[in-house]
Amino acid sequence: GESVGLHLPTLSVQEGDNSIINCAYSNSASDYFIWYKQESGKGPQFIIDIRSNMDKRQGQRVTVLLNKTVKHLSLQIAATQPGDSAVYFCAENRRTNAGKSTFGDGTTLTVKP
Amino acid sequence: NAGVTQTPKFQVLKTGQSMTLQCAQDMNHNSMYWYRQDPGMGLRLIYYSASEGTTDKGEVPNGYNVSRLNKREFSLRLESAAPSQTSVYFCASSEAGVAAEAFFGQGTRLTVV
């Protein structure tokens, strides 16, 4: 079936290092991808998005890369800070699915001081 | 801005009891969603409402009913709670269309004993 999944359930990095969180998807008809951050006890919050006709998008300290050939996207966080510790989800939307998001399982990022 | 507001934040039910989770958004969004999140997993869609007056099943609708009371409010009802429905429930809303991020509430932690 169709799925969105993350490669690693946990990631631990040193404060100040760069973090890379990966996500694979199976449906080539995906139109739009979103990364969400979920802090403990809170709902997910939007970080950055990318349309399927793009291969890179940059925000403040975050970059999303999309490789449609291998159906893979990644979230890169520069100079990771303790406040970046959270669970990160990738999600994909398709026009054929009325725009509803399908979420991956999440990667827990821990930033060590 | 309040964004998406869910009530209650915590609830303990006995097996067989019923309850309604309330959700309201003040962003004038057409689309609203109910997700459940189980430990170590992503969000799974229970029901969604693309617009006032319409509702559709998501990935895991069994045991739940919803009501889109008006554009602002979307409630989730458990008619006869089961231990398998122990989870954290999130309500979300978004603008219509595929390229729309979802805004989430803080979640309701439900335990069924």
mmCIF file of C-alpha atoms in Angstrom:
data_model
loop_
_atom_site.group_PDB
_atom_site.id
_atom_site.type_symbol
_atom_site.label_atom_id
_atom_site.label_comp_id
_atom_site.label_asym_id
_atom_site.label_seq_id
_atom_site.Cartn_x
_atom_site.Cartn_y
_atom_site.Cartn_z
ATOM 1 C CA GLY A 1 0.000 0.000 0.000
ATOM 2 C CA GLU A 2 0.936 3.642 -0.058
ATOM 3 C CA SER A 3 3.006 4.898 2.778
ATOM 4 C CA VAL A 4 5.204 7.616 4.067
ATOM 5 C CA GLY A 5 8.005 6.516 6.327
ATOM 6 C CA LEU A 6 11.074 7.785 8.053
ATOM 7 C CA HIS A 7 14.376 5.957 7.924
ATOM 8 C CA LEU A 8 15.326 6.219 11.579
ATOM 9 C CA PRO A 9 13.004 6.529 14.570
ATOM 10 C CA THR A 10 15.603 8.385 16.672
ATOM 11 C CA LEU A 11 18.472 10.751 16.023
ATOM 12 C CA SER A 12 20.869 12.218 18.560
ATOM 13 C CA VAL A 13 23.136 15.137 17.686
ATOM 14 C CA GLN A 14 25.467 17.500 19.476
ATOM 15 C CA GLU A 15 24.367 21.088 19.924
ATOM 16 C CA GLY A 16 25.735 23.165 17.074
ATOM 17 C CA ASP A 17 25.977 20.263 14.628
ATOM 18 C CA ASN A 18 23.766 19.919 11.582
ATOM 19 C CA SER A 19 20.905 17.426 11.651
ATOM 20 C CA ILE A 20 19.506 15.467 8.732
ATOM 21 C CA ILE A 21 16.164 13.709 9.040
ATOM 22 C CA ASN A 22 15.115 11.468 6.191
ATOM 23 C CA CYS A 23 11.774 10.374 4.821
ATOM 24 C CA ALA A 24 10.768 7.977 2.057
ATOM 25 C CA TYR A 25 7.438 7.890 0.299
ATOM 26 C CA SER A 26 5.924 5.371 -2.032
ATOM 27 C CA ASN A 27 3.370 7.274 -4.125
ATOM 28 C CA SER A 28 4.803 8.989 -7.168
ATOM 29 C CA ALA A 29 1.570 11.009 -7.446
ATOM 30 C CA SER A 30 2.352 12.992 -4.306
ATOM 31 C CA ASP A 31 1.961 16.710 -5.029
ATOM 32 C CA TYR A 32 3.129 18.416 -1.918
ATOM 33 C CA PHE A 33 5.244 17.573 1.127
ATOM 34 C CA ILE A 34 5.286 19.127 4.559
ATOM 35 C CA TRP A 35 7.573 18.766 7.549
ATOM 36 C CA TYR A 36 6.040 19.158 10.990
ATOM 37 C CA LYS A 37 7.672 19.485 14.403
ATOM 38 C CA GLN A 38 5.937 18.133 17.485
ATOM 39 C CA GLU A 39 7.193 19.147 20.902
ATOM 40 C CA SER A 40 6.292 17.099 23.947
ATOM 41 C CA GLY A 41 2.666 17.539 24.956
ATOM 42 C CA LYS A 42 1.792 19.681 21.938
ATOM 43 C CA GLY A 43 0.259 19.277 18.534
ATOM 44 C CA PRO A 44 2.422 19.210 15.390
ATOM 45 C CA GLN A 45 3.511 22.557 13.968
ATOM 46 C CA PHE A 46 4.400 23.413 10.397
ATOM 47 C CA ILE A 47 8.104 23.871 9.665
ATOM 48 C CA ILE A 48 8.524 23.956 5.905
ATOM 49 C CA ASP A 49 6.905 22.629 2.767
ATOM 50 C CA ILE A 50 7.889 21.807 -0.794
ATOM 51 C CA ARG A 51 5.933 21.199 -3.963
ATOM 52 C CA SER A 52 6.665 18.153 -6.049
ATOM 53 C CA ASN A 53 7.955 20.296 -8.945
ATOM 54 C CA MET A 54 10.791 21.597 -6.763
ATOM 55 C CA ASP A 55 13.906 19.853 -5.489
ATOM 56 C CA LYS A 56 15.012 22.236 -2.756
ATOM 57 C CA ARG A 57 13.515 24.841 -0.491
ATOM 58 C CA GLN A 58 15.190 26.822 2.262
ATOM 59 C CA GLY A 59 13.814 28.446 5.342
ATOM 60 C CA GLN A 60 15.396 29.873 8.436
ATOM 61 C CA ARG A 61 18.017 27.278 9.497
ATOM 62 C CA VAL A 62 16.045 24.539 7.708
ATOM 63 C CA THR A 63 16.301 23.114 4.212
ATOM 64 C CA VAL A 64 14.140 20.480 2.589
ATOM 65 C CA LEU A 65 15.481 18.423 -0.282
ATOM 66 C CA LEU A 66 13.263 16.350 -2.544
ATOM 67 C CA ASN A 67 14.547 13.550 -4.768
ATOM 68 C CA LYS A 68 11.638 12.293 -6.834
ATOM 69 C CA THR A 69 13.747 9.704 -8.621
ATOM 70 C CA VAL A 70 14.177 7.680 -5.442
ATOM 71 C CA LYS A 71 11.057 9.065 -3.674
ATOM 72 C CA HIS A 72 13.021 10.538 -0.823
ATOM 73 C CA LEU A 73 12.985 13.815 1.034
ATOM 74 C CA SER A 74 15.105 15.132 3.838
ATOM 75 C CA LEU A 75 14.962 17.897 6.400
ATOM 76 C CA GLN A 76 18.261 19.542 7.229
ATOM 77 C CA ILE A 77 18.559 21.665 10.357
ATOM 78 C CA ALA A 78 21.628 23.864 10.579
ATOM 79 C CA ALA A 79 23.387 24.562 13.883
ATOM 80 C CA THR A 80 20.980 22.407 15.868
ATOM 81 C CA GLN A 81 19.856 23.906 19.161
ATOM 82 C CA PRO A 82 18.321 22.332 22.294
ATOM 83 C CA GLY A 83 14.988 23.862 21.304
ATOM 84 C CA ASP A 84 15.043 21.719 18.175
ATOM 85 C CA SER A 85 14.566 18.580 20.294
ATOM 86 C CA ALA A 86 11.203 17.196 19.194
ATOM 87 C CA VAL A 87 9.546 14.585 17.006
ATOM 88 C CA TYR A 88 9.649 15.430 13.306
ATOM 89 C CA PHE A 89 7.061 14.155 10.838
ATOM 90 C CA CYS A 90 6.994 14.259 7.100
ATOM 91 C CA ALA A 91 3.592 14.341 5.432
ATOM 92 C CA GLU A 92 2.466 14.181 1.837
ATOM 93 C CA ASN A 93 -0.621 15.554 0.124
ATOM 94 C CA ARG A 94 -2.177 14.547 -3.169
ATOM 95 C CA ARG A 95 -4.861 16.229 -5.254
ATOM 96 C CA THR A 96 -6.389 12.798 -5.781
ATOM 97 C CA ASN A 97 -6.778 12.446 -2.000
ATOM 98 C CA ALA A 98 -8.629 15.745 -1.557
ATOM 99 C CA GLY A 99 -5.460 17.262 -0.168
ATOM 100 C CA LYS A 100 -5.542 15.200 3.038
ATOM 101 C CA SER A 101 -2.151 14.550 4.548
ATOM 102 C CA THR A 102 -0.597 11.107 5.027
ATOM 103 C CA PHE A 103 1.911 11.190 7.864
ATOM 104 C CA GLY A 104 5.054 9.178 8.464
ATOM 105 C CA ASP A 105 5.828 7.653 11.857
ATOM 106 C CA GLY A 106 8.167 10.358 13.068
ATOM 107 C CA THR A 107 11.823 10.751 14.049
ATOM 108 C CA THR A 108 12.688 11.814 17.589
ATOM 109 C CA LEU A 109 15.543 14.313 17.523
ATOM 110 C CA THR A 110 17.534 14.732 20.745
ATOM 111 C CA VAL A 111 20.066 17.549 20.964
ATOM 112 C CA LYS A 112 22.863 17.001 23.460
ATOM 113 C CA PRO A 113 24.387 20.099 25.092
ATOM 114 C CA ASN B 1 -5.148 34.156 18.020
ATOM 115 C CA ALA B 2 -6.485 30.967 19.579
ATOM 116 C CA GLY B 3 -6.067 28.861 16.408
ATOM 117 C CA VAL B 4 -7.481 25.379 17.042
ATOM 118 C CA THR B 5 -8.937 24.708 20.469
ATOM 119 C CA GLN B 6 -9.746 21.228 21.747
ATOM 120 C CA THR B 7 -11.580 20.204 24.885
ATOM 121 C CA PRO B 8 -11.047 18.393 27.138
ATOM 122 C CA LYS B 9 -7.256 18.042 27.421
ATOM 123 C CA PHE B 10 -7.462 14.820 29.432
ATOM 124 C CA GLN B 11 -10.189 12.231 29.899
ATOM 125 C CA VAL B 12 -10.498 8.819 31.495
ATOM 126 C CA LEU B 13 -13.433 6.663 30.447
ATOM 127 C CA LYS B 14 -14.669 3.259 31.448
ATOM 128 C CA THR B 15 -15.226 0.701 28.710
ATOM 129 C CA GLY B 16 -18.646 1.246 27.181
ATOM 130 C CA GLN B 17 -18.997 4.886 28.174
ATOM 131 C CA SER B 18 -19.582 7.549 25.567
ATOM 132 C CA MET B 19 -18.112 10.999 25.159
ATOM 133 C CA THR B 20 -17.681 13.804 22.670
ATOM 134 C CA LEU B 21 -14.441 15.601 21.944
ATOM 135 C CA GLN B 22 -14.944 19.207 20.952
ATOM 136 C CA CYS B 23 -12.884 21.201 18.465
ATOM 137 C CA ALA B 24 -13.190 24.773 17.268
ATOM 138 C CA GLN B 25 -11.050 26.886 14.941
ATOM 139 C CA ASP B 26 -11.075 30.631 14.434
ATOM 140 C CA MET B 27 -9.115 30.802 11.152
ATOM 141 C CA ASN B 28 -12.138 30.521 8.840
ATOM 142 C CA HIS B 29 -10.792 27.261 7.402
ATOM 143 C CA ASN B 30 -13.019 25.079 5.283
ATOM 144 C CA SER B 31 -11.299 21.769 6.059
ATOM 145 C CA MET B 32 -11.148 20.123 9.469
ATOM 146 C CA TYR B 33 -9.724 16.812 10.587
ATOM 147 C CA TRP B 34 -9.571 14.376 13.488
ATOM 148 C CA TYR B 35 -6.415 12.308 13.933
ATOM 149 C CA ARG B 36 -5.311 9.824 16.540
ATOM 150 C CA GLN B 37 -1.707 9.335 17.587
ATOM 151 C CA ASP B 38 -0.507 6.170 19.264
ATOM 152 C CA PRO B 39 2.909 5.787 20.946
ATOM 153 C CA GLY B 40 5.797 5.812 18.493
ATOM 154 C CA MET B 41 3.498 6.278 15.546
ATOM 155 C CA GLY B 42 2.470 9.011 13.233
ATOM 156 C CA LEU B 43 -0.985 10.498 12.975
ATOM 157 C CA ARG B 44 -3.777 8.444 11.486
ATOM 158 C CA LEU B 45 -6.817 10.150 10.048
ATOM 159 C CA ILE B 46 -10.127 9.201 11.646
ATOM 160 C CA TYR B 47 -12.549 11.547 9.854
ATOM 161 C CA TYR B 48 -12.350 14.748 7.948
ATOM 162 C CA SER B 49 -14.685 17.461 6.765
ATOM 163 C CA ALA B 50 -13.871 19.279 3.559
ATOM 164 C CA SER B 51 -16.520 21.917 4.179
ATOM 165 C CA GLU B 52 -19.448 22.727 6.406
ATOM 166 C CA GLY B 53 -22.095 20.045 6.024
ATOM 167 C CA THR B 54 -19.800 17.329 4.682
ATOM 168 C CA THR B 55 -17.868 14.595 6.445
ATOM 169 C CA ASP B 56 -15.920 11.594 5.186
ATOM 170 C CA LYS B 57 -14.165 8.608 6.650
ATOM 171 C CA GLY B 58 -10.427 8.519 6.976
ATOM 172 C CA GLU B 59 -8.076 5.631 7.591
ATOM 173 C CA VAL B 60 -9.434 4.460 10.981
ATOM 174 C CA PRO B 61 -13.117 5.507 11.333
ATOM 175 C CA ASN B 62 -14.522 2.460 13.127
ATOM 176 C CA GLY B 63 -15.935 3.232 16.563
ATOM 177 C CA TYR B 64 -16.219 6.977 15.910
ATOM 178 C CA ASN B 65 -18.738 9.463 14.598
ATOM 179 C CA VAL B 66 -18.308 13.134 13.765
ATOM 180 C CA SER B 67 -20.424 16.229 13.381
ATOM 181 C CA ARG B 68 -19.484 19.374 11.513
ATOM 182 C CA LEU B 69 -21.726 21.645 13.511
ATOM 183 C CA ASN B 70 -20.812 24.795 11.575
ATOM 184 C CA LYS B 71 -17.727 26.143 9.863
ATOM 185 C CA ARG B 72 -15.908 26.637 13.168
ATOM 186 C CA GLU B 73 -16.716 23.417 15.023
ATOM 187 C CA PHE B 74 -16.025 19.745 14.359
ATOM 188 C CA SER B 75 -16.766 17.211 17.095
ATOM 189 C CA LEU B 76 -15.715 13.588 17.488
ATOM 190 C CA ARG B 77 -17.941 11.150 19.345
ATOM 191 C CA LEU B 78 -17.119 7.782 20.845
ATOM 192 C CA GLU B 79 -20.433 5.980 21.350
ATOM 193 C CA SER B 80 -19.067 3.023 23.308
ATOM 194 C CA ALA B 81 -15.440 3.473 24.289
ATOM 195 C CA ALA B 82 -13.026 0.542 24.065
ATOM 196 C CA PRO B 83 -9.479 0.173 25.473
ATOM 197 C CA SER B 84 -8.184 0.150 21.870
ATOM 198 C CA GLN B 85 -9.332 3.770 21.627
ATOM 199 C CA THR B 86 -6.839 4.845 24.266
ATOM 200 C CA SER B 87 -4.800 7.400 22.360
ATOM 201 C CA VAL B 88 -4.035 11.069 21.920
ATOM 202 C CA TYR B 89 -6.545 12.756 19.645
ATOM 203 C CA PHE B 90 -5.719 15.817 17.574
ATOM 204 C CA CYS B 91 -8.058 18.095 15.753
ATOM 205 C CA ALA B 92 -6.682 20.111 12.859
ATOM 206 C CA SER B 93 -7.879 22.577 10.277
ATOM 207 C CA SER B 94 -6.560 23.864 6.976
ATOM 208 C CA GLU B 95 -7.505 25.925 4.011
ATOM 209 C CA ALA B 96 -8.892 23.964 1.099
ATOM 210 C CA GLY B 97 -6.471 22.646 -1.490
ATOM 211 C CA VAL B 98 -3.485 20.380 -1.692
ATOM 212 C CA ALA B 99 -0.876 22.982 -0.797
ATOM 213 C CA ALA B 100 -2.235 23.762 2.614
ATOM 214 C CA GLU B 101 -0.553 23.195 5.924
ATOM 215 C CA ALA B 102 -2.645 21.907 8.788
ATOM 216 C CA PHE B 103 -2.962 23.746 12.093
ATOM 217 C CA PHE B 104 -3.302 21.433 15.063
ATOM 218 C CA GLY B 105 -4.883 21.713 18.469
ATOM 219 C CA GLN B 106 -3.051 20.769 21.645
ATOM 220 C CA GLY B 107 -4.541 17.288 21.749
ATOM 221 C CA THR B 108 -6.812 15.274 24.026
ATOM 222 C CA ARG B 109 -5.225 12.435 25.947
ATOM 223 C CA LEU B 110 -7.904 9.761 26.305
ATOM 224 C CA THR B 111 -7.552 6.655 28.435
ATOM 225 C CA VAL B 112 -10.177 3.916 28.340
ATOM 226 C CA VAL B 113 -10.020 1.465 31.232
#
